[in-house]
């Protein structure tokens, strides 16, 4: 038996905020942001609930399913709209489902952790899981801090994962957490994000490379076997450093941060959905999904697209 991805969807706000617009109120410039991060614009708006519900409904439609076909909803987010109830509960009502619903938080790695949890649920008898990654990080940044305000955007991305008798899309996983790095990227209740950007950068490259190699080894593959790498979209220079160390051409990396910035839990499903719609992954091909986030947390997985 195995787990199969059967539908994908996204939910992104309409409002585009360019680097030039940010430089009207911040001591920054399009040149600095583009060169140092690769980000040119981001989308801002919605709530975690609305972004997630839009993505979830789109994934269900893509899978050809209705709300009553889903047995479990997982919402991967570090920016829930409320302490209680969970965003998953509210999204369950919005899309008209009646199954159990739960939030999970591993910061920007939340979606990948969610894939692992959904895989475990399916392996223990749950038939279909709707996994949604949604974050509204722009509600939690200090808009006078140029070190963080330029990095983030809002968005949602979702997938349907189903039990399969004969197909298995998930070949391997490598997850990790280092709780001693809590203070390098953090946001207290009611406060805004603080970050030691250089330290996050340094640790992210190391964690993503090591976990990608472990996931490749677990799948019995080498980097040359990959058709695509779908990395967390935090900084183009992090992605370039990872690709170089893994010996993977940047042509194989899916890049969306130029248009959407860092959308946290939704960055990997958003990138996957865009790559799929552009025909960049074909049946039978291998893709590496890999990300990192506050915690620090990291997660990599090799999937074979069926
Ligand atoms: N515009 C202009 N200048 C800026 C800006 C800006 N937006 N931001 C910082 N600078 C300045 C700094 O003040 C500094 O000036 P100084 O030398 O006079 O002190 C100079 O640029 C260089 O700063 P660095 O921090 O060394 O710049 P760096 O090249 O490291 O880029 C960045 C900073 C983009 C934050 C980078 O370190 C990075 O991307 N780190 C990883 C961040 C990340 O991935 N965060 C998300 C994690 S996922 C999650 O869980 C949310």
CSV table of C-alpha atoms and ligand atoms in Angstrom, one decimal:
chain,number,residue,atom,x,y,z
A,1,UNK,CA,0.0,0.0,0.0
A,2,UNK,CA,1.0,3.6,-0.4
A,3,UNK,CA,0.1,7.3,-0.3
A,4,UNK,CA,-0.8,9.2,-3.4
A,5,UNK,CA,-1.1,12.9,-4.1
A,6,UNK,CA,-4.4,13.4,-6.0
A,7,UNK,CA,-5.1,17.1,-6.0
A,8,UNK,CA,-3.4,20.5,-5.5
A,9,UNK,CA,-4.6,24.0,-5.1
A,10,UNK,CA,-3.6,27.5,-4.0
A,11,UNK,CA,-5.1,30.6,-2.4
A,12,UNK,CA,-3.3,33.9,-2.9
A,13,UNK,CA,-4.3,37.5,-2.2
A,14,UNK,CA,-4.9,39.8,-5.1
A,15,UNK,CA,-2.9,42.8,-3.7
A,16,UNK,CA,0.6,42.9,-5.2
A,17,UNK,CA,3.2,44.9,-3.2
A,18,UNK,CA,6.4,45.6,-5.1
A,19,UNK,CA,9.8,46.4,-3.7
A,20,UNK,CA,9.5,49.9,-5.0
A,21,UNK,CA,6.3,50.3,-3.0
A,22,UNK,CA,8.1,49.1,0.2
A,23,UNK,CA,10.9,51.6,-0.4
A,24,UNK,CA,8.4,54.4,-0.1
A,25,UNK,CA,8.1,53.8,3.6
A,26,UNK,CA,11.3,51.8,4.4
A,27,UNK,CA,15.0,52.7,4.0
A,28,UNK,CA,15.5,50.0,1.3
A,29,UNK,CA,15.5,49.7,-2.5
A,30,UNK,CA,14.4,47.3,-5.3
A,31,UNK,CA,18.1,46.8,-6.1
A,32,UNK,CA,19.0,45.7,-2.5
A,33,UNK,CA,16.0,43.4,-2.1
A,34,UNK,CA,16.3,41.8,-5.5
A,35,UNK,CA,20.0,41.2,-5.3
A,36,UNK,CA,20.2,40.0,-1.7
A,37,UNK,CA,16.9,37.9,-1.7
A,38,UNK,CA,15.6,37.4,-5.2
A,39,UNK,CA,12.2,38.8,-4.2
A,40,UNK,CA,10.6,41.4,-6.5
A,41,UNK,CA,7.1,41.5,-5.2
A,42,UNK,CA,4.8,39.7,-2.8
A,43,UNK,CA,1.0,39.3,-2.2
A,44,UNK,CA,-0.5,40.7,0.9
A,45,UNK,CA,-4.0,40.2,2.4
A,46,UNK,CA,-6.7,37.7,3.4
A,47,UNK,CA,-6.5,35.8,6.7
A,48,UNK,CA,-4.9,32.4,7.3
A,49,UNK,CA,-8.5,31.0,7.3
A,50,UNK,CA,-9.5,32.5,3.9
A,51,UNK,CA,-6.2,31.7,2.2
A,52,UNK,CA,-6.3,28.2,3.5
A,53,UNK,CA,-10.0,27.6,2.7
A,54,UNK,CA,-9.5,28.8,-0.9
A,55,UNK,CA,-6.4,26.5,-1.4
A,56,UNK,CA,-8.2,23.6,0.3
A,57,UNK,CA,-11.4,23.9,-1.9
A,58,UNK,CA,-9.2,24.2,-5.0
A,59,UNK,CA,-7.3,21.0,-4.1
A,60,UNK,CA,-10.5,19.1,-3.5
A,61,UNK,CA,-11.9,20.2,-6.8
A,62,UNK,CA,-8.6,19.2,-8.5
A,63,UNK,CA,-8.9,15.8,-6.9
A,64,UNK,CA,-12.5,15.5,-8.1
A,65,UNK,CA,-13.7,15.2,-4.5
A,66,UNK,CA,-16.4,16.8,-2.4
A,67,UNK,CA,-16.1,17.9,1.3
A,68,UNK,CA,-17.8,14.7,2.5
A,69,UNK,CA,-15.1,12.6,0.9
A,70,UNK,CA,-12.4,13.9,3.2
A,71,UNK,CA,-11.6,12.0,6.4
A,72,UNK,CA,-9.1,14.4,8.1
A,73,UNK,CA,-8.1,18.0,7.6
A,74,UNK,CA,-4.6,19.2,8.7
A,75,UNK,CA,-3.7,22.8,8.6
A,76,UNK,CA,0.0,23.6,8.7
A,77,UNK,CA,0.5,27.1,10.0
A,78,UNK,CA,2.4,29.3,12.4
A,79,UNK,CA,0.1,32.2,12.1
A,80,UNK,CA,-3.3,31.0,13.2
A,81,UNK,CA,-6.0,33.7,13.2
A,82,UNK,CA,-7.0,32.8,16.7
A,83,UNK,CA,-5.5,30.9,19.7
A,84,UNK,CA,-8.7,28.9,19.7
A,85,UNK,CA,-10.4,27.4,17.9
A,86,UNK,CA,-7.9,26.1,15.4
A,87,UNK,CA,-7.8,27.4,11.9
A,88,UNK,CA,-8.5,23.9,10.8
A,89,UNK,CA,-11.9,24.0,12.6
A,90,UNK,CA,-12.9,27.2,10.8
A,91,UNK,CA,-11.7,25.9,7.4
A,92,UNK,CA,-13.6,22.7,8.0
A,93,UNK,CA,-16.8,24.7,8.3
A,94,UNK,CA,-15.9,27.0,5.3
A,95,UNK,CA,-15.5,24.1,2.9
A,96,UNK,CA,-18.4,22.2,4.3
A,97,UNK,CA,-16.6,19.2,5.6
A,98,UNK,CA,-17.5,17.3,8.8
A,99,UNK,CA,-14.3,15.3,9.5
A,100,UNK,CA,-11.8,15.8,12.3
A,101,UNK,CA,-9.6,18.9,11.8
A,102,UNK,CA,-6.3,19.8,13.4
A,103,UNK,CA,-3.6,22.6,13.2
A,104,UNK,CA,0.1,21.8,13.3
A,105,UNK,CA,3.1,24.1,13.6
A,106,UNK,CA,6.7,23.6,12.7
A,107,UNK,CA,7.1,27.2,11.3
A,108,UNK,CA,8.1,27.3,7.7
A,109,UNK,CA,8.6,23.5,7.7
A,110,UNK,CA,4.9,23.0,8.8
A,111,UNK,CA,3.7,21.8,5.4
A,112,UNK,CA,6.4,19.2,5.1
A,113,UNK,CA,5.8,18.0,8.6
A,114,UNK,CA,2.2,17.8,7.7
A,115,UNK,CA,2.9,15.5,4.7
A,116,UNK,CA,4.7,13.2,7.2
A,117,UNK,CA,1.8,13.3,9.7
A,118,UNK,CA,-0.8,12.7,6.9
A,119,UNK,CA,1.3,9.8,5.6
A,120,UNK,CA,1.2,8.3,9.1
A,121,UNK,CA,-2.6,8.8,9.4
A,122,UNK,CA,-3.1,7.1,6.0
A,123,UNK,CA,-0.8,4.2,7.0
A,124,UNK,CA,-3.0,3.7,10.1
A,125,UNK,CA,-6.3,3.6,8.3
A,126,UNK,CA,-7.4,7.1,7.4
A,127,UNK,CA,-8.4,7.1,3.7
A,128,UNK,CA,-8.1,10.7,2.6
A,129,UNK,CA,-6.4,13.7,4.1
A,130,UNK,CA,-6.7,17.3,3.0
A,131,UNK,CA,-3.4,19.0,4.0
A,132,UNK,CA,-3.4,22.8,3.8
A,133,UNK,CA,-0.4,25.1,4.3
A,134,UNK,CA,-1.5,28.7,5.0
A,135,UNK,CA,0.2,31.6,6.6
A,136,UNK,CA,-0.4,35.4,6.9
A,137,UNK,CA,3.1,36.3,8.1
A,138,UNK,CA,2.7,40.0,7.0
A,139,UNK,CA,0.4,40.4,10.0
A,140,UNK,CA,3.3,39.6,12.3
A,141,UNK,CA,6.2,41.6,10.9
A,142,UNK,CA,7.4,45.0,12.1
A,143,UNK,CA,6.8,47.2,9.1
A,144,UNK,CA,9.6,49.6,10.3
A,145,UNK,CA,12.2,46.8,10.3
A,146,UNK,CA,13.8,46.5,6.9
A,147,UNK,CA,15.6,43.3,7.9
A,148,UNK,CA,12.4,41.3,8.1
A,149,UNK,CA,9.6,43.4,6.5
A,150,UNK,CA,10.8,42.9,2.9
A,151,UNK,CA,11.0,39.1,3.1
A,152,UNK,CA,7.4,37.8,3.6
A,153,UNK,CA,4.2,37.4,1.7
A,154,UNK,CA,0.8,35.8,2.4
A,155,UNK,CA,-0.6,32.7,0.8
A,156,UNK,CA,-2.1,29.2,1.0
A,157,UNK,CA,-1.4,25.9,-0.7
A,158,UNK,CA,-3.0,22.5,-0.3
A,159,UNK,CA,-2.9,18.9,-1.4
A,160,UNK,CA,-5.2,15.9,-1.2
A,161,UNK,CA,-3.4,12.7,0.0
A,162,UNK,CA,-5.1,9.4,-0.5
A,163,UNK,CA,-4.6,5.8,0.4
A,164,UNK,CA,-3.6,3.7,-2.6
A,165,UNK,CA,-3.5,0.0,-3.1
A,166,UNK,CA,-0.8,0.0,-5.8
A,167,UNK,CA,0.9,3.4,-6.0
A,168,UNK,CA,3.3,5.1,-3.5
A,169,UNK,CA,4.3,8.7,-4.2
A,170,UNK,CA,6.4,9.2,-1.1
A,171,UNK,CA,9.7,7.4,-1.2
A,172,UNK,CA,11.5,8.9,1.8
A,173,UNK,CA,11.6,11.5,4.5
A,174,UNK,CA,14.2,13.3,6.6
A,175,UNK,CA,12.9,15.5,9.4
A,176,UNK,CA,14.8,17.4,12.1
A,177,UNK,CA,14.4,20.0,14.9
A,178,UNK,CA,17.1,21.9,16.8
A,179,UNK,CA,15.4,23.6,19.7
A,180,UNK,CA,18.6,25.2,20.9
A,181,UNK,CA,18.2,27.6,17.9
A,182,UNK,CA,14.9,29.0,19.2
A,183,UNK,CA,16.1,32.6,19.5
A,184,UNK,CA,17.5,33.1,16.0
A,185,UNK,CA,14.0,33.4,14.6
A,186,UNK,CA,11.2,34.0,16.9
A,187,UNK,CA,7.8,35.7,17.4
A,188,UNK,CA,6.2,36.1,20.9
A,189,UNK,CA,2.4,36.3,21.3
A,190,UNK,CA,1.2,39.7,20.2
A,191,UNK,CA,4.7,40.7,19.1
A,192,UNK,CA,6.5,40.8,15.7
A,193,UNK,CA,9.2,38.6,14.2
A,194,UNK,CA,12.8,39.0,15.3
A,195,UNK,CA,15.6,37.3,13.3
A,196,UNK,CA,19.3,36.9,13.1
A,197,UNK,CA,19.3,36.7,9.3
A,198,UNK,CA,22.9,35.6,8.8
A,199,UNK,CA,22.7,32.8,11.4
A,200,UNK,CA,19.4,31.5,9.9
A,201,UNK,CA,21.0,31.6,6.5
A,202,UNK,CA,24.1,29.6,7.6
A,203,UNK,CA,22.1,27.0,9.5
A,204,UNK,CA,19.4,26.7,6.8
A,205,UNK,CA,21.9,25.8,4.1
A,206,UNK,CA,23.5,23.1,6.3
A,207,UNK,CA,20.2,21.6,7.5
A,208,UNK,CA,18.6,21.6,4.0
A,209,UNK,CA,21.7,20.0,2.4
A,210,UNK,CA,22.1,17.3,5.1
A,211,UNK,CA,18.4,16.4,5.2
A,212,UNK,CA,18.2,16.3,1.3
A,213,UNK,CA,21.2,13.9,1.2
A,214,UNK,CA,19.5,11.8,3.9
A,215,UNK,CA,16.2,11.7,1.9
A,216,UNK,CA,18.1,10.8,-1.3
A,217,UNK,CA,19.8,8.0,0.5
A,218,UNK,CA,16.5,6.8,1.9
A,219,UNK,CA,15.0,6.6,-1.5
A,220,UNK,CA,18.1,4.9,-3.0
A,221,UNK,CA,18.7,7.8,-5.4
A,222,UNK,CA,21.4,10.3,-6.2
A,223,UNK,CA,20.9,14.0,-7.0
A,224,UNK,CA,21.3,13.2,-10.8
A,225,UNK,CA,18.1,11.2,-10.6
A,226,UNK,CA,16.0,14.3,-9.7
A,227,UNK,CA,14.0,16.1,-12.3
A,228,UNK,CA,13.0,18.9,-9.9
A,229,UNK,CA,13.8,20.4,-6.6
A,230,UNK,CA,11.0,22.3,-4.8
A,231,UNK,CA,12.7,24.3,-2.0
A,232,UNK,CA,11.2,26.5,0.6
A,233,UNK,CA,11.2,30.0,-0.9
A,234,UNK,CA,13.1,32.1,1.6
A,235,UNK,CA,16.0,33.5,-0.3
A,236,UNK,CA,17.4,32.8,-3.8
A,237,UNK,CA,20.9,32.7,-2.4
A,238,UNK,CA,20.0,30.0,0.1
A,239,UNK,CA,18.5,27.9,-2.8
A,240,UNK,CA,21.6,28.6,-5.0
A,241,UNK,CA,23.9,27.5,-2.2
A,242,UNK,CA,21.9,24.3,-1.6
A,243,UNK,CA,21.8,23.5,-5.3
A,244,UNK,CA,25.5,24.0,-5.7
A,245,UNK,CA,26.4,21.8,-2.7
A,246,UNK,CA,24.0,19.0,-3.9
A,247,UNK,CA,25.3,19.3,-7.5
A,248,UNK,CA,21.9,20.1,-8.9
A,249,UNK,CA,21.5,22.6,-11.7
A,250,UNK,CA,19.4,25.7,-10.8
A,251,UNK,CA,17.3,24.9,-13.9
A,252,UNK,CA,15.8,22.1,-11.9
A,253,UNK,CA,14.8,24.4,-9.0
A,254,UNK,CA,11.3,25.8,-8.9
A,255,UNK,CA,11.4,29.5,-8.0
A,256,UNK,CA,8.3,31.5,-6.9
A,257,UNK,CA,9.8,33.8,-4.3
A,258,UNK,CA,10.4,36.5,-7.0
A,259,UNK,CA,6.6,36.8,-7.3
A,260,UNK,CA,5.3,35.8,-3.8
A,261,UNK,CA,8.2,36.2,-1.3
A,262,UNK,CA,8.4,33.8,1.6
A,263,UNK,CA,4.9,32.5,2.2
A,264,UNK,CA,6.1,30.1,5.0
A,265,UNK,CA,3.9,27.0,5.2
A,266,UNK,CA,2.4,27.6,1.8
A,267,UNK,CA,5.7,28.1,-0.1
A,268,UNK,CA,6.2,24.4,-1.1
A,269,UNK,CA,2.6,23.5,-2.1
A,270,UNK,CA,2.4,26.9,-4.0
A,271,UNK,CA,5.6,26.1,-5.9
A,272,UNK,CA,4.5,22.5,-6.5
A,273,UNK,CA,1.2,23.6,-8.0
A,274,UNK,CA,2.8,26.2,-10.2
A,275,UNK,CA,5.4,23.7,-11.4
A,276,UNK,CA,2.8,21.1,-12.1
A,277,UNK,CA,0.6,23.6,-14.1
A,278,UNK,CA,3.7,24.6,-16.1
A,279,UNK,CA,4.2,20.9,-17.0
A,280,UNK,CA,7.6,20.8,-15.2
A,281,UNK,CA,7.0,17.4,-13.5
A,282,UNK,CA,5.9,14.4,-15.4
A,283,UNK,CA,4.6,11.0,-14.2
A,284,UNK,CA,7.4,8.7,-13.0
A,285,UNK,CA,9.8,11.6,-12.3
A,286,UNK,CA,11.5,12.2,-9.0
A,287,UNK,CA,11.2,15.5,-7.1
A,288,UNK,CA,13.0,16.7,-3.9
A,289,UNK,CA,10.8,18.8,-1.6
A,290,UNK,CA,12.9,20.5,1.1
A,291,UNK,CA,12.4,23.3,3.6
A,292,UNK,CA,13.4,24.8,6.9
A,293,UNK,CA,11.9,27.2,9.4
A,294,UNK,CA,12.0,28.6,12.9
A,295,UNK,CA,12.7,26.1,15.7
A,296,UNK,CA,14.9,25.4,13.9
A,297,UNK,CA,13.1,22.8,11.9
A,298,UNK,CA,13.8,21.2,8.6
A,299,UNK,CA,12.3,18.6,6.4
A,300,UNK,CA,13.1,16.9,3.1
A,301,UNK,CA,11.2,14.2,1.1
A,302,UNK,CA,11.7,12.5,-2.2
A,303,UNK,CA,8.5,11.9,-4.1
A,304,UNK,CA,7.8,10.1,-7.4
A,305,UNK,CA,5.0,11.8,-9.2
A,306,UNK,CA,2.4,9.3,-10.2
B,1,LIG,N1,17.4,47.1,2.5
B,1,LIG,C1,18.6,47.7,2.5
B,1,LIG,N2,19.6,47.3,3.4
B,1,LIG,C2,19.3,46.3,4.2
B,1,LIG,C3,18.0,45.6,4.2
B,1,LIG,C4,17.1,46.1,3.3
B,1,LIG,N3,15.8,45.5,3.2
B,1,LIG,N4,18.1,44.7,5.2
B,1,LIG,C5,19.3,44.7,5.7
B,1,LIG,N5,20.0,45.7,5.2
B,1,LIG,C6,21.4,46.1,5.5
B,1,LIG,C7,21.8,45.7,6.9
B,1,LIG,O1,21.3,46.7,7.8
B,1,LIG,C8,23.3,45.7,6.8
B,1,LIG,O2,23.8,47.0,6.8
B,1,LIG,P1,25.1,47.3,7.7
B,1,LIG,O3,26.2,46.5,7.0
B,1,LIG,O4,25.3,48.8,7.5
B,1,LIG,O5,24.9,46.8,9.1
B,1,LIG,C9,23.5,45.2,5.3
B,1,LIG,O6,22.3,45.4,4.6
B,1,LIG,C10,23.9,43.7,5.3
B,1,LIG,O7,23.1,43.0,6.1
B,1,LIG,P2,23.1,41.4,6.2
B,1,LIG,O8,22.2,41.0,7.3
B,1,LIG,O9,24.5,41.0,6.3
B,1,LIG,O10,22.6,41.0,4.8
B,1,LIG,P3,22.5,39.6,4.2
B,1,LIG,O11,23.2,39.6,2.9
B,1,LIG,O12,22.8,38.5,5.2
B,1,LIG,O13,20.9,39.5,3.8
B,1,LIG,C11,18.9,38.5,4.7
B,1,LIG,C12,20.0,39.6,4.9
B,1,LIG,C13,18.2,38.7,3.4
B,1,LIG,C14,17.9,38.6,5.9
B,1,LIG,C15,19.6,37.1,4.7
B,1,LIG,O14,20.5,37.0,5.8
B,1,LIG,C16,18.6,36.0,4.7
B,1,LIG,O15,17.8,35.7,3.8
B,1,LIG,N6,18.6,35.1,5.8
B,1,LIG,C17,17.7,34.0,6.0
B,1,LIG,C18,16.4,34.6,6.4
B,1,LIG,C19,15.3,33.6,6.3
B,1,LIG,O16,15.4,32.6,5.6
B,1,LIG,N7,14.2,33.8,7.1
B,1,LIG,C20,13.0,33.0,7.0
B,1,LIG,C21,13.2,31.7,7.7
B,1,LIG,S1,11.7,30.7,7.5
B,1,LIG,C22,10.6,31.0,8.8
B,1,LIG,O17,10.4,30.1,9.6
B,1,LIG,C23,9.8,32.3,8.9
